[in-house]
Amino acid sequence: MSLTTSPVSSRTIRIGSRKSQLALVQTHWVQAQLQKAFPDRTFEVHTMSTQGDKILDVALAKIGDKGLFTKELEVGMLNQDIDFAVHSLKDLPTRLPEGLMLGCITDRENPADALVVHEKHKGKQLDTLPEGAVIGTSSLRRLAQLRHHFPHFAFKDVRGNVITRLAKLDAGEYDGLILAVAGLERLDLGDRVDQVIPAEISLHAVGQGALGIECRSDDAEILTILKALQHQPTADRCYAERAFLRELEGGCQVPIGVNTVLKGDALTLTGIVVSVDGQKVVKGEVSGAAADAEALGIQLAHQLVEKGAKEILDEISAAVR
């Protein structure tokens, strides 16, 4: 599809968002950036609650992950109630419904995981927390990698938005939480980060730190508008990560971690698959041209399958059914 002309329509652009504080901060940032780029246009934010927002008493992995935080927004786009939706890219499934596409990927914030500790542990990091420390996370990826490195911790599921989770930590329900650095920084809570967890301990989620804007694939006007926010270096890294996850047929709630480094036109992608108990680890790395990002992701997936990744993922899938 050729998208060379500037949009001239006067239609009001309706932006879809989840209702959580972080989702709204991210969506209002997108709204502000587009308003700067297109001052003559009107951009409205419309909020919706997703299944993942409503079910807070069940571990994410047991609910099912396909579209957990995106389906209602996608229905809104297909019904033309909204024109596009702003997602944390890590929440966006790698296979999108027919008629929808990833319109752009924004400049990435720090994609690493963060440790936030209770005030009684201030100054401590993962390797100095006491044996039996209760660590809260809702992510199988974080859980599996941390169990591998710190089997002496007690891990406890934690649900709710970032503010709710921090309140539970401060109330003493946990000794520490694992959250995304990017989410904390976007909420102006970067001062709560006690440790940016290195990649040697926890590879981050696919797409973590970037925003993915999903839209109808036949809406040339919206696709042209969204080009203003496309950050190609981030997109190259995330296309590689998403292809890796898609090829492994993994969803958001599986213990698959990644790390991508882009130097010039050279992209290096590292991936890991870990059993939930942290005992089995399969890891690999590929490098190549950023222009071949998706092919590199597929190549890495095949490499890990040869090392036994499929068996780990099949075991996990059977256990959470």
PDB file of C-alpha atoms in Angstrom:
ATOM      1  CA  MET A   1       0.000   0.000   0.000  1.00  0.00           C
ATOM      2  CA  SER A   2       1.409   3.389  -0.979  1.00  0.00           C
ATOM      3  CA  LEU A   3       1.107   6.008   1.747  1.00  0.00           C
ATOM      4  CA  THR A   4       2.782   9.041   0.277  1.00  0.00           C
ATOM      5  CA  THR A   5       0.075  11.671   0.688  1.00  0.00           C
ATOM      6  CA  SER A   6      -0.502  13.661   3.858  1.00  0.00           C
ATOM      7  CA  PRO A   7      -3.870  13.191   5.531  1.00  0.00           C
ATOM      8  CA  VAL A   8      -6.246  16.055   4.789  1.00  0.00           C
ATOM      9  CA  SER A   9      -9.469  14.694   6.251  1.00  0.00           C
ATOM     10  CA  SER A  10     -11.019  16.571   9.168  1.00  0.00           C
ATOM     11  CA  ARG A  11     -12.273  13.456  10.936  1.00  0.00           C
ATOM     12  CA  THR A  12     -11.713  13.227  14.681  1.00  0.00           C
ATOM     13  CA  ILE A  13      -9.180  10.498  15.486  1.00  0.00           C
ATOM     14  CA  ARG A  14     -10.311   8.195  18.298  1.00  0.00           C
ATOM     15  CA  ILE A  15      -7.515   6.560  20.307  1.00  0.00           C
ATOM     16  CA  GLY A  16      -8.298   3.409  22.285  1.00  0.00           C
ATOM     17  CA  SER A  17      -6.690   2.722  25.668  1.00  0.00           C
ATOM     18  CA  ARG A  18      -7.020   0.515  28.708  1.00  0.00           C
ATOM     19  CA  LYS A  19      -8.116   2.352  31.862  1.00  0.00           C
ATOM     20  CA  SER A  20      -5.063   1.677  34.040  1.00  0.00           C
ATOM     21  CA  GLN A  21      -2.944   4.633  35.083  1.00  0.00           C
ATOM     22  CA  LEU A  22       0.079   3.391  33.128  1.00  0.00           C
ATOM     23  CA  ALA A  23      -1.992   2.740  29.997  1.00  0.00           C
ATOM     24  CA  LEU A  24      -3.433   6.253  30.176  1.00  0.00           C
ATOM     25  CA  VAL A  25      -0.026   7.862  30.714  1.00  0.00           C
ATOM     26  CA  GLN A  26       1.234   6.032  27.626  1.00  0.00           C
ATOM     27  CA  THR A  27      -1.848   6.867  25.556  1.00  0.00           C
ATOM     28  CA  HIS A  28      -1.839  10.531  26.527  1.00  0.00           C
ATOM     29  CA  TRP A  29       1.850  10.699  25.549  1.00  0.00           C
ATOM     30  CA  VAL A  30       0.926   9.333  22.094  1.00  0.00           C
ATOM     31  CA  GLN A  31      -1.971  11.787  21.884  1.00  0.00           C
ATOM     32  CA  ALA A  32       0.336  14.714  22.736  1.00  0.00           C
ATOM     33  CA  GLN A  33       3.011  13.673  20.221  1.00  0.00           C
ATOM     34  CA  LEU A  34       0.450  13.340  17.435  1.00  0.00           C
ATOM     35  CA  GLN A  35      -1.192  16.646  18.374  1.00  0.00           C
ATOM     36  CA  LYS A  36       2.214  18.319  17.957  1.00  0.00           C
ATOM     37  CA  ALA A  37       2.759  16.640  14.602  1.00  0.00           C
ATOM     38  CA  PHE A  38      -0.779  17.336  13.365  1.00  0.00           C
ATOM     39  CA  PRO A  39      -1.967  20.521  15.141  1.00  0.00           C
ATOM     40  CA  ASP A  40      -5.022  20.883  12.904  1.00  0.00           C
ATOM     41  CA  ARG A  41      -6.380  17.464  13.868  1.00  0.00           C
ATOM     42  CA  THR A  42      -8.447  16.399  16.879  1.00  0.00           C
ATOM     43  CA  PHE A  43      -7.342  13.329  18.852  1.00  0.00           C
ATOM     44  CA  GLU A  44      -9.719  11.882  21.472  1.00  0.00           C
ATOM     45  CA  VAL A  45      -8.942   9.130  24.005  1.00  0.00           C
ATOM     46  CA  HIS A  46     -11.567   6.405  24.539  1.00  0.00           C
ATOM     47  CA  THR A  47     -11.002   3.912  27.380  1.00  0.00           C
ATOM     48  CA  MET A  48     -12.029   0.276  27.746  1.00  0.00           C
ATOM     49  CA  SER A  49     -11.534  -2.478  30.328  1.00  0.00           C
ATOM     50  CA  THR A  50      -9.961  -5.696  29.058  1.00  0.00           C
ATOM     51  CA  GLN A  51     -10.265  -9.228  30.379  1.00  0.00           C
ATOM     52  CA  GLY A  52      -6.821  -8.947  31.940  1.00  0.00           C
ATOM     53  CA  ASP A  53      -7.942  -5.843  33.860  1.00  0.00           C
ATOM     54  CA  LYS A  54     -11.091  -7.497  35.193  1.00  0.00           C
ATOM     55  CA  ILE A  55      -9.772 -10.863  36.397  1.00  0.00           C
ATOM     56  CA  LEU A  56      -7.416 -10.094  39.275  1.00  0.00           C
ATOM     57  CA  ASP A  57      -7.715 -13.209  41.444  1.00  0.00           C
ATOM     58  CA  VAL A  58      -6.232 -15.734  38.984  1.00  0.00           C
ATOM     59  CA  ALA A  59      -2.614 -16.043  37.825  1.00  0.00           C
ATOM     60  CA  LEU A  60      -2.186 -14.626  34.320  1.00  0.00           C
ATOM     61  CA  ALA A  61      -0.788 -17.886  32.954  1.00  0.00           C
ATOM     62  CA  LYS A  62      -3.960 -19.735  33.995  1.00  0.00           C
ATOM     63  CA  ILE A  63      -6.360 -17.277  32.367  1.00  0.00           C
ATOM     64  CA  GLY A  64      -4.865 -17.741  28.903  1.00  0.00           C
ATOM     65  CA  ASP A  65      -2.809 -15.099  27.211  1.00  0.00           C
ATOM     66  CA  LYS A  66      -4.014 -14.524  23.667  1.00  0.00           C
ATOM     67  CA  GLY A  67      -5.350 -10.986  23.650  1.00  0.00           C
ATOM     68  CA  LEU A  68      -5.690 -10.826  27.421  1.00  0.00           C
ATOM     69  CA  PHE A  69      -5.078  -7.071  27.460  1.00  0.00           C
ATOM     70  CA  THR A  70      -5.980  -6.294  23.846  1.00  0.00           C
ATOM     71  CA  LYS A  71      -9.092  -8.141  22.627  1.00  0.00           C
ATOM     72  CA  GLU A  72     -11.705  -5.571  23.640  1.00  0.00           C
ATOM     73  CA  LEU A  73      -9.680  -2.803  22.014  1.00  0.00           C
ATOM     74  CA  GLU A  74      -9.342  -4.882  18.854  1.00  0.00           C
ATOM     75  CA  VAL A  75     -13.101  -5.425  18.698  1.00  0.00           C
ATOM     76  CA  GLY A  76     -13.493  -1.654  19.046  1.00  0.00           C
ATOM     77  CA  MET A  77     -11.222  -1.101  16.042  1.00  0.00           C
ATOM     78  CA  LEU A  78     -12.934  -3.709  13.892  1.00  0.00           C
ATOM     79  CA  ASN A  79     -16.328  -2.169  14.770  1.00  0.00           C
ATOM     80  CA  GLN A  80     -14.879   1.267  13.929  1.00  0.00           C
ATOM     81  CA  ASP A  81     -15.627   2.609  17.411  1.00  0.00           C
ATOM     82  CA  ILE A  82     -11.942   3.612  17.696  1.00  0.00           C
ATOM     83  CA  ASP A  83      -9.307   4.239  15.033  1.00  0.00           C
ATOM     84  CA  PHE A  84      -6.246   2.794  16.719  1.00  0.00           C
ATOM     85  CA  ALA A  85      -5.149   1.426  20.098  1.00  0.00           C
ATOM     86  CA  VAL A  86      -2.038   2.082  22.170  1.00  0.00           C
ATOM     87  CA  HIS A  87      -0.539  -1.013  23.804  1.00  0.00           C
ATOM     88  CA  SER A  88       2.506  -1.854  25.832  1.00  0.00           C
ATOM     89  CA  LEU A  89       4.063  -3.846  23.003  1.00  0.00           C
ATOM     90  CA  LYS A  90       4.859  -6.734  25.341  1.00  0.00           C
ATOM     91  CA  ASP A  91       1.081  -7.260  25.796  1.00  0.00           C
ATOM     92  CA  LEU A  92       0.303  -7.389  22.072  1.00  0.00           C
ATOM     93  CA  PRO A  93       0.040 -10.944  20.671  1.00  0.00           C
ATOM     94  CA  THR A  94       2.385 -11.748  17.806  1.00  0.00           C
ATOM     95  CA  ARG A  95      -0.550 -12.890  15.647  1.00  0.00           C
ATOM     96  CA  LEU A  96      -3.143 -10.167  15.156  1.00  0.00           C
ATOM     97  CA  PRO A  97      -6.774 -10.551  14.051  1.00  0.00           C
ATOM     98  CA  GLU A  98      -7.503 -10.345  10.338  1.00  0.00           C
ATOM     99  CA  GLY A  99      -7.959  -6.725   9.337  1.00  0.00           C
ATOM    100  CA  LEU A 100      -5.616  -5.331  11.987  1.00  0.00           C
ATOM    101  CA  MET A 101      -1.888  -4.616  11.924  1.00  0.00           C
ATOM    102  CA  LEU A 102       0.927  -3.080  13.939  1.00  0.00           C
ATOM    103  CA  GLY A 103       0.876   0.475  12.631  1.00  0.00           C
ATOM    104  CA  CYS A 104       4.017   1.687  14.382  1.00  0.00           C
ATOM    105  CA  ILE A 105       6.448   1.035  17.230  1.00  0.00           C
ATOM    106  CA  THR A 106       7.646   3.958  19.342  1.00  0.00           C
ATOM    107  CA  ASP A 107      11.112   4.745  20.666  1.00  0.00           C
ATOM    108  CA  ARG A 108      11.922   2.230  23.378  1.00  0.00           C
ATOM    109  CA  GLU A 109      12.482   3.060  27.030  1.00  0.00           C
ATOM    110  CA  ASN A 110      14.823   0.879  29.121  1.00  0.00           C
ATOM    111  CA  PRO A 111      13.458  -2.660  28.510  1.00  0.00           C
ATOM    112  CA  ALA A 112      15.019  -4.202  31.639  1.00  0.00           C
ATOM    113  CA  ASP A 113      13.237  -5.608  34.679  1.00  0.00           C
ATOM    114  CA  ALA A 114      13.555  -3.822  38.023  1.00  0.00           C
ATOM    115  CA  LEU A 115      13.671  -4.931  41.632  1.00  0.00           C
ATOM    116  CA  VAL A 116      11.699  -2.773  44.073  1.00  0.00           C
ATOM    117  CA  VAL A 117      12.184  -3.687  47.739  1.00  0.00           C
ATOM    118  CA  HIS A 118      10.259  -3.033  50.944  1.00  0.00           C
ATOM    119  CA  GLU A 119      11.714  -0.168  52.974  1.00  0.00           C
ATOM    120  CA  LYS A 120      13.191  -2.592  55.518  1.00  0.00           C
ATOM    121  CA  HIS A 121      15.475  -3.924  52.759  1.00  0.00           C
ATOM    122  CA  LYS A 122      16.565  -0.544  51.369  1.00  0.00           C
ATOM    123  CA  GLY A 123      20.045  -0.743  49.885  1.00  0.00           C
ATOM    124  CA  LYS A 124      19.732  -4.454  49.113  1.00  0.00           C
ATOM    125  CA  GLN A 125      19.685  -6.142  45.734  1.00  0.00           C
ATOM    126  CA  LEU A 126      18.734  -9.642  44.639  1.00  0.00           C
ATOM    127  CA  ASP A 127      22.017 -11.158  45.739  1.00  0.00           C
ATOM    128  CA  THR A 128      21.836  -9.583  49.225  1.00  0.00           C
ATOM    129  CA  LEU A 129      18.175 -10.191  50.111  1.00  0.00           C
ATOM    130  CA  PRO A 130      17.763 -12.811  52.873  1.00  0.00           C
ATOM    131  CA  GLU A 131      16.901 -16.448  52.294  1.00  0.00           C
ATOM    132  CA  GLY A 132      13.135 -16.921  52.115  1.00  0.00           C
ATOM    133  CA  ALA A 133      12.489 -13.352  50.946  1.00  0.00           C
ATOM    134  CA  VAL A 134       9.025 -13.146  49.364  1.00  0.00           C
ATOM    135  CA  ILE A 135       9.296 -11.841  45.795  1.00  0.00           C
ATOM    136  CA  GLY A 136       6.137 -10.819  43.942  1.00  0.00           C
ATOM    137  CA  THR A 137       5.674 -11.230  40.204  1.00  0.00           C
ATOM    138  CA  SER A 138       2.836 -12.171  37.863  1.00  0.00           C
ATOM    139  CA  SER A 139       5.217 -13.144  35.051  1.00  0.00           C
ATOM    140  CA  LEU A 140       6.270 -16.740  34.390  1.00  0.00           C
ATOM    141  CA  ARG A 141       9.275 -15.373  32.502  1.00  0.00           C
ATOM    142  CA  ARG A 142      10.524 -13.460  35.535  1.00  0.00           C
ATOM    143  CA  LEU A 143       9.592 -16.260  37.920  1.00  0.00           C
ATOM    144  CA  ALA A 144      11.457 -18.968  35.989  1.00  0.00           C
ATOM    145  CA  GLN A 145      14.638 -16.943  35.496  1.00  0.00           C
ATOM    146  CA  LEU A 146      14.762 -15.788  39.116  1.00  0.00           C
ATOM    147  CA  ARG A 147      14.099 -19.307  40.408  1.00  0.00           C
ATOM    148  CA  HIS A 148      17.065 -20.459  38.338  1.00  0.00           C
ATOM    149  CA  HIS A 149      19.396 -17.907  39.944  1.00  0.00           C
ATOM    150  CA  PHE A 150      17.792 -17.544  43.399  1.00  0.00           C
ATOM    151  CA  PRO A 151      16.096 -20.813  44.384  1.00  0.00           C
ATOM    152  CA  HIS A 152      16.204 -19.758  48.052  1.00  0.00           C
ATOM    153  CA  PHE A 153      13.534 -17.062  47.569  1.00  0.00           C
ATOM    154  CA  ALA A 154       9.788 -17.585  48.048  1.00  0.00           C
ATOM    155  CA  PHE A 155       7.812 -16.427  45.028  1.00  0.00           C
ATOM    156  CA  LYS A 156       4.251 -15.160  45.275  1.00  0.00           C
ATOM    157  CA  ASP A 157       1.861 -14.067  42.524  1.00  0.00           C
ATOM    158  CA  VAL A 158       0.899 -10.388  42.491  1.00  0.00           C
ATOM    159  CA  ARG A 159      -1.841  -8.832  40.369  1.00  0.00           C
ATOM    160  CA  GLY A 160      -3.244  -5.358  39.863  1.00  0.00           C
ATOM    161  CA  ASN A 161      -1.780  -2.244  38.285  1.00  0.00           C
ATOM    162  CA  VAL A 162       1.638  -0.875  39.223  1.00  0.00           C
ATOM    163  CA  ILE A 163       0.265   1.441  41.945  1.00  0.00           C
ATOM    164  CA  THR A 164      -1.737  -1.411  43.513  1.00  0.00           C
ATOM    165  CA  ARG A 165       1.299  -3.685  43.505  1.00  0.00           C
ATOM    166  CA  LEU A 166       3.500  -1.079  45.131  1.00  0.00           C
ATOM    167  CA  ALA A 167       0.856  -0.530  47.828  1.00  0.00           C
ATOM    168  CA  LYS A 168       0.902  -4.278  48.584  1.00  0.00           C
ATOM    169  CA  LEU A 169       4.701  -4.164  48.814  1.00  0.00           C
ATOM    170  CA  ASP A 170       4.644  -1.150  51.121  1.00  0.00           C
ATOM    171  CA  ALA A 171       2.036  -2.879  53.319  1.00  0.00           C
ATOM    172  CA  GLY A 172       4.514  -5.709  53.906  1.00  0.00           C
ATOM    173  CA  GLU A 173       2.922  -8.455  51.791  1.00  0.00           C
ATOM    174  CA  TYR A 174       6.192  -8.849  49.873  1.00  0.00           C
ATOM    175  CA  ASP A 175       9.877  -8.256  50.480  1.00  0.00           C
ATOM    176  CA  GLY A 176      10.367  -7.259  46.865  1.00  0.00           C
ATOM    177  CA  LEU A 177       8.576  -6.876  43.540  1.00  0.00           C
ATOM    178  CA  ILE A 178       9.796  -7.377  39.993  1.00  0.00           C
ATOM    179  CA  LEU A 179       8.409  -4.720  37.642  1.00  0.00           C
ATOM    180  CA  ALA A 180       9.398  -3.159  34.333  1.00  0.00           C
ATOM    181  CA  VAL A 181      11.814  -0.240  34.563  1.00  0.00           C
ATOM    182  CA  ALA A 182       9.953   1.486  31.716  1.00  0.00           C
ATOM    183  CA  GLY A 183       6.579   1.352  33.450  1.00  0.00           C
ATOM    184  CA  LEU A 184       7.957   2.804  36.665  1.00  0.00           C
ATOM    185  CA  GLU A 185       9.741   5.584  34.812  1.00  0.00           C
ATOM    186  CA  ARG A 186       6.645   6.475  32.775  1.00  0.00           C
ATOM    187  CA  LEU A 187       4.725   6.831  36.045  1.00  0.00           C
ATOM    188  CA  ASP A 188       7.481   9.068  37.470  1.00  0.00           C
ATOM    189  CA  LEU A 189       8.328   6.308  39.935  1.00  0.00           C
ATOM    190  CA  GLY A 190      11.884   5.712  38.772  1.00  0.00           C
ATOM    191  CA  ASP A 191      13.089   6.518  42.279  1.00  0.00           C
ATOM    192  CA  ARG A 192      11.464   3.270  43.467  1.00  0.00           C
ATOM    193  CA  VAL A 193      13.898   1.174  41.418  1.00  0.00           C
ATOM    194  CA  ASP A 194      16.368  -0.484  43.804  1.00  0.00           C
ATOM    195  CA  GLN A 195      18.096  -2.578  41.131  1.00  0.00           C
ATOM    196  CA  VAL A 196      17.986  -2.635  37.349  1.00  0.00           C
ATOM    197  CA  ILE A 197      18.251  -6.380  36.885  1.00  0.00           C
ATOM    198  CA  PRO A 198      21.078  -7.284  34.473  1.00  0.00           C
ATOM    199  CA  ALA A 199      20.409  -9.413  31.403  1.00  0.00           C
ATOM    200  CA  GLU A 200      22.629 -12.160  32.867  1.00  0.00           C
ATOM    201  CA  ILE A 201      19.901 -12.707  35.479  1.00  0.00           C
ATOM    202  CA  SER A 202      16.692 -11.826  33.648  1.00  0.00           C
ATOM    203  CA  LEU A 203      16.238 -11.342  29.921  1.00  0.00           C
ATOM    204  CA  HIS A 204      13.305  -9.005  29.326  1.00  0.00           C
ATOM    205  CA  ALA A 205       9.943  -9.680  27.687  1.00  0.00           C
ATOM    206  CA  VAL A 206       9.472  -9.435  23.940  1.00  0.00           C
ATOM    207  CA  GLY A 207       8.700  -5.793  23.131  1.00  0.00           C
ATOM    208  CA  GLN A 208       9.158  -4.596  26.717  1.00  0.00           C
ATOM    209  CA  GLY A 209       9.750  -0.859  26.992  1.00  0.00           C
ATOM    210  CA  ALA A 210       8.184  -0.012  23.616  1.00  0.00           C
ATOM    211  CA  LEU A 211       4.652   1.013  22.713  1.00  0.00           C
ATOM    212  CA  GLY A 212       2.907  -0.740  19.846  1.00  0.00           C
ATOM    213  CA  ILE A 213       0.081   1.068  18.070  1.00  0.00           C
ATOM    214  CA  GLU A 214      -2.412  -1.258  16.416  1.00  0.00           C
ATOM    215  CA  CYS A 215      -4.827  -0.112  13.724  1.00  0.00           C
ATOM    216  CA  ARG A 216      -6.970  -1.334  10.840  1.00  0.00           C
ATOM    217  CA  SER A 217      -4.773  -2.492   7.983  1.00  0.00           C
ATOM    218  CA  ASP A 218      -6.935  -0.777   5.332  1.00  0.00           C
ATOM    219  CA  ASP A 219      -6.952   2.671   6.970  1.00  0.00           C
ATOM    220  CA  ALA A 220      -4.370   4.545   4.896  1.00  0.00           C
ATOM    221  CA  GLU A 221      -5.042   7.850   6.657  1.00  0.00           C
ATOM    222  CA  ILE A 222      -4.291   6.450  10.119  1.00  0.00           C
ATOM    223  CA  LEU A 223      -1.242   4.541   8.882  1.00  0.00           C
ATOM    224  CA  THR A 224       0.147   7.772   7.449  1.00  0.00           C
ATOM    225  CA  ILE A 225      -0.459   9.609  10.737  1.00  0.00           C
ATOM    226  CA  LEU A 226       1.206   6.852  12.772  1.00  0.00           C
ATOM    227  CA  LYS A 227       4.372   7.087  10.679  1.00  0.00           C
ATOM    228  CA  ALA A 228       5.181  10.208  12.722  1.00  0.00           C
ATOM    229  CA  LEU A 229       5.829   8.008  15.768  1.00  0.00           C
ATOM    230  CA  GLN A 230       7.662   5.114  14.125  1.00  0.00           C
ATOM    231  CA  HIS A 231      11.165   4.608  15.580  1.00  0.00           C
ATOM    232  CA  GLN A 232      12.901   2.281  13.150  1.00  0.00           C
ATOM    233  CA  PRO A 233      15.822   1.144  15.351  1.00  0.00           C
ATOM    234  CA  THR A 234      13.331   0.072  18.034  1.00  0.00           C
ATOM    235  CA  ALA A 235      11.078  -1.480  15.411  1.00  0.00           C
ATOM    236  CA  ASP A 236      13.944  -3.580  14.013  1.00  0.00           C
ATOM    237  CA  ARG A 237      14.763  -4.915  17.471  1.00  0.00           C
ATOM    238  CA  CYS A 238      11.126  -5.637  18.277  1.00  0.00           C
ATOM    239  CA  TYR A 239      10.359  -7.255  14.915  1.00  0.00           C
ATOM    240  CA  ALA A 240      13.198  -9.709  15.620  1.00  0.00           C
ATOM    241  CA  GLU A 241      11.893 -10.385  19.130  1.00  0.00           C
ATOM    242  CA  ARG A 242       8.287 -10.855  17.990  1.00  0.00           C
ATOM    243  CA  ALA A 243       9.297 -13.199  15.167  1.00  0.00           C
ATOM    244  CA  PHE A 244      11.269 -15.272  17.695  1.00  0.00           C
ATOM    245  CA  LEU A 245       8.257 -15.519  20.022  1.00  0.00           C
ATOM    246  CA  ARG A 246       5.808 -16.191  17.188  1.00  0.00           C
ATOM    247  CA  GLU A 247       7.952 -18.990  15.772  1.00  0.00           C
ATOM    248  CA  LEU A 248       8.118 -20.636  19.197  1.00  0.00           C
ATOM    249  CA  GLU A 249       4.322 -20.274  19.391  1.00  0.00           C
ATOM    250  CA  GLY A 250       4.711 -18.636  22.759  1.00  0.00           C
ATOM    251  CA  GLY A 251       2.341 -16.063  24.203  1.00  0.00           C
ATOM    252  CA  CYS A 252       2.825 -13.273  26.708  1.00  0.00           C
ATOM    253  CA  GLN A 253       2.612 -15.646  29.662  1.00  0.00           C
ATOM    254  CA  VAL A 254       5.431 -18.060  28.903  1.00  0.00           C
ATOM    255  CA  PRO A 255       8.998 -18.061  30.283  1.00  0.00           C
ATOM    256  CA  ILE A 256      10.634 -16.728  27.134  1.00  0.00           C
ATOM    257  CA  GLY A 257      13.074 -13.837  27.507  1.00  0.00           C
ATOM    258  CA  VAL A 258      15.041 -11.808  24.983  1.00  0.00           C
ATOM    259  CA  ASN A 259      17.657  -9.117  24.602  1.00  0.00           C
ATOM    260  CA  THR A 260      18.515  -7.224  21.427  1.00  0.00           C
ATOM    261  CA  VAL A 261      21.499  -5.018  20.692  1.00  0.00           C
ATOM    262  CA  LEU A 262      21.638  -2.831  17.593  1.00  0.00           C
ATOM    263  CA  LYS A 263      25.001  -1.402  16.549  1.00  0.00           C
ATOM    264  CA  GLY A 264      24.796   0.422  13.261  1.00  0.00           C
ATOM    265  CA  ASP A 265      23.079  -2.000  10.919  1.00  0.00           C
ATOM    266  CA  ALA A 266      24.111  -5.085  12.915  1.00  0.00           C
ATOM    267  CA  LEU A 267      21.538  -6.683  15.196  1.00  0.00           C
ATOM    268  CA  THR A 268      22.290  -9.307  17.868  1.00  0.00           C
ATOM    269  CA  LEU A 269      19.360 -11.181  19.380  1.00  0.00           C
ATOM    270  CA  THR A 270      19.668 -13.325  22.502  1.00  0.00           C
ATOM    271  CA  GLY A 271      16.837 -15.585  23.634  1.00  0.00           C
ATOM    272  CA  ILE A 272      16.095 -17.887  26.544  1.00  0.00           C
ATOM    273  CA  VAL A 273      13.458 -20.479  27.450  1.00  0.00           C
ATOM    274  CA  VAL A 274      13.325 -21.634  31.066  1.00  0.00           C
ATOM    275  CA  SER A 275      11.186 -24.227  32.831  1.00  0.00           C
ATOM    276  CA  VAL A 276       8.911 -22.758  35.513  1.00  0.00           C
ATOM    277  CA  ASP A 277      10.948 -24.422  38.286  1.00  0.00           C
ATOM    278  CA  GLY A 278      14.096 -22.793  36.896  1.00  0.00           C
ATOM    279  CA  GLN A 279      15.847 -26.141  36.429  1.00  0.00           C
ATOM    280  CA  LYS A 280      15.940 -26.363  32.635  1.00  0.00           C
ATOM    281  CA  VAL A 281      17.459 -23.524  30.637  1.00  0.00           C
ATOM    282  CA  VAL A 282      17.881 -23.249  26.875  1.00  0.00           C
ATOM    283  CA  LYS A 283      19.672 -20.158  25.598  1.00  0.00           C
ATOM    284  CA  GLY A 284      21.050 -18.993  22.252  1.00  0.00           C
ATOM    285  CA  GLU A 285      22.151 -15.990  20.210  1.00  0.00           C
ATOM    286  CA  VAL A 286      22.172 -14.919  16.562  1.00  0.00           C
ATOM    287  CA  SER A 287      23.569 -11.885  14.755  1.00  0.00           C
ATOM    288  CA  GLY A 288      22.959 -10.378  11.357  1.00  0.00           C
ATOM    289  CA  ALA A 289      21.669  -7.362   9.450  1.00  0.00           C
ATOM    290  CA  ALA A 290      18.863  -5.350  11.020  1.00  0.00           C
ATOM    291  CA  ALA A 291      17.097  -5.481   7.649  1.00  0.00           C
ATOM    292  CA  ASP A 292      16.724  -9.227   8.241  1.00  0.00           C
ATOM    293  CA  ALA A 293      15.267  -8.778  11.739  1.00  0.00           C
ATOM    294  CA  GLU A 294      12.354 -11.198  11.385  1.00  0.00           C
ATOM    295  CA  ALA A 295      14.511 -13.851   9.743  1.00  0.00           C
ATOM    296  CA  LEU A 296      16.959 -13.572  12.649  1.00  0.00           C
ATOM    297  CA  GLY A 297      14.125 -14.110  15.123  1.00  0.00           C
ATOM    298  CA  ILE A 298      13.006 -17.226  13.275  1.00  0.00           C
ATOM    299  CA  GLN A 299      16.591 -18.480  13.074  1.00  0.00           C
ATOM    300  CA  LEU A 300      17.023 -18.115  16.838  1.00  0.00           C
ATOM    301  CA  ALA A 301      13.738 -19.899  17.521  1.00  0.00           C
ATOM    302  CA  HIS A 302      14.871 -22.874  15.432  1.00  0.00           C
ATOM    303  CA  GLN A 303      18.211 -22.879  17.242  1.00  0.00           C
ATOM    304  CA  LEU A 304      16.496 -23.087  20.623  1.00  0.00           C
ATOM    305  CA  VAL A 305      14.046 -25.753  19.451  1.00  0.00           C
ATOM    306  CA  GLU A 306      17.035 -27.899  18.486  1.00  0.00           C
ATOM    307  CA  LYS A 307      18.347 -27.439  22.041  1.00  0.00           C
ATOM    308  CA  GLY A 308      15.076 -28.574  23.644  1.00  0.00           C
ATOM    309  CA  ALA A 309      12.953 -25.416  24.005  1.00  0.00           C
ATOM    310  CA  LYS A 310       9.814 -27.042  22.577  1.00  0.00           C
ATOM    311  CA  GLU A 311       9.806 -29.737  25.246  1.00  0.00           C
ATOM    312  CA  ILE A 312       9.971 -27.095  27.995  1.00  0.00           C
ATOM    313  CA  LEU A 313       7.126 -25.073  26.470  1.00  0.00           C
ATOM    314  CA  ASP A 314       4.977 -28.178  25.927  1.00  0.00           C
ATOM    315  CA  GLU A 315       5.406 -29.151  29.590  1.00  0.00           C
ATOM    316  CA  ILE A 316       4.337 -25.660  30.682  1.00  0.00           C
ATOM    317  CA  SER A 317       1.349 -25.634  28.351  1.00  0.00           C
ATOM    318  CA  ALA A 318       0.144 -28.985  29.698  1.00  0.00           C
ATOM    319  CA  ALA A 319       0.592 -27.856  33.312  1.00  0.00           C
ATOM    320  CA  VAL A 320      -1.505 -24.677  33.073  1.00  0.00           C
ATOM    321  CA  ARG A 321      -4.430 -26.177  31.167  1.00  0.00           C
TER     322      ARG A 321
END
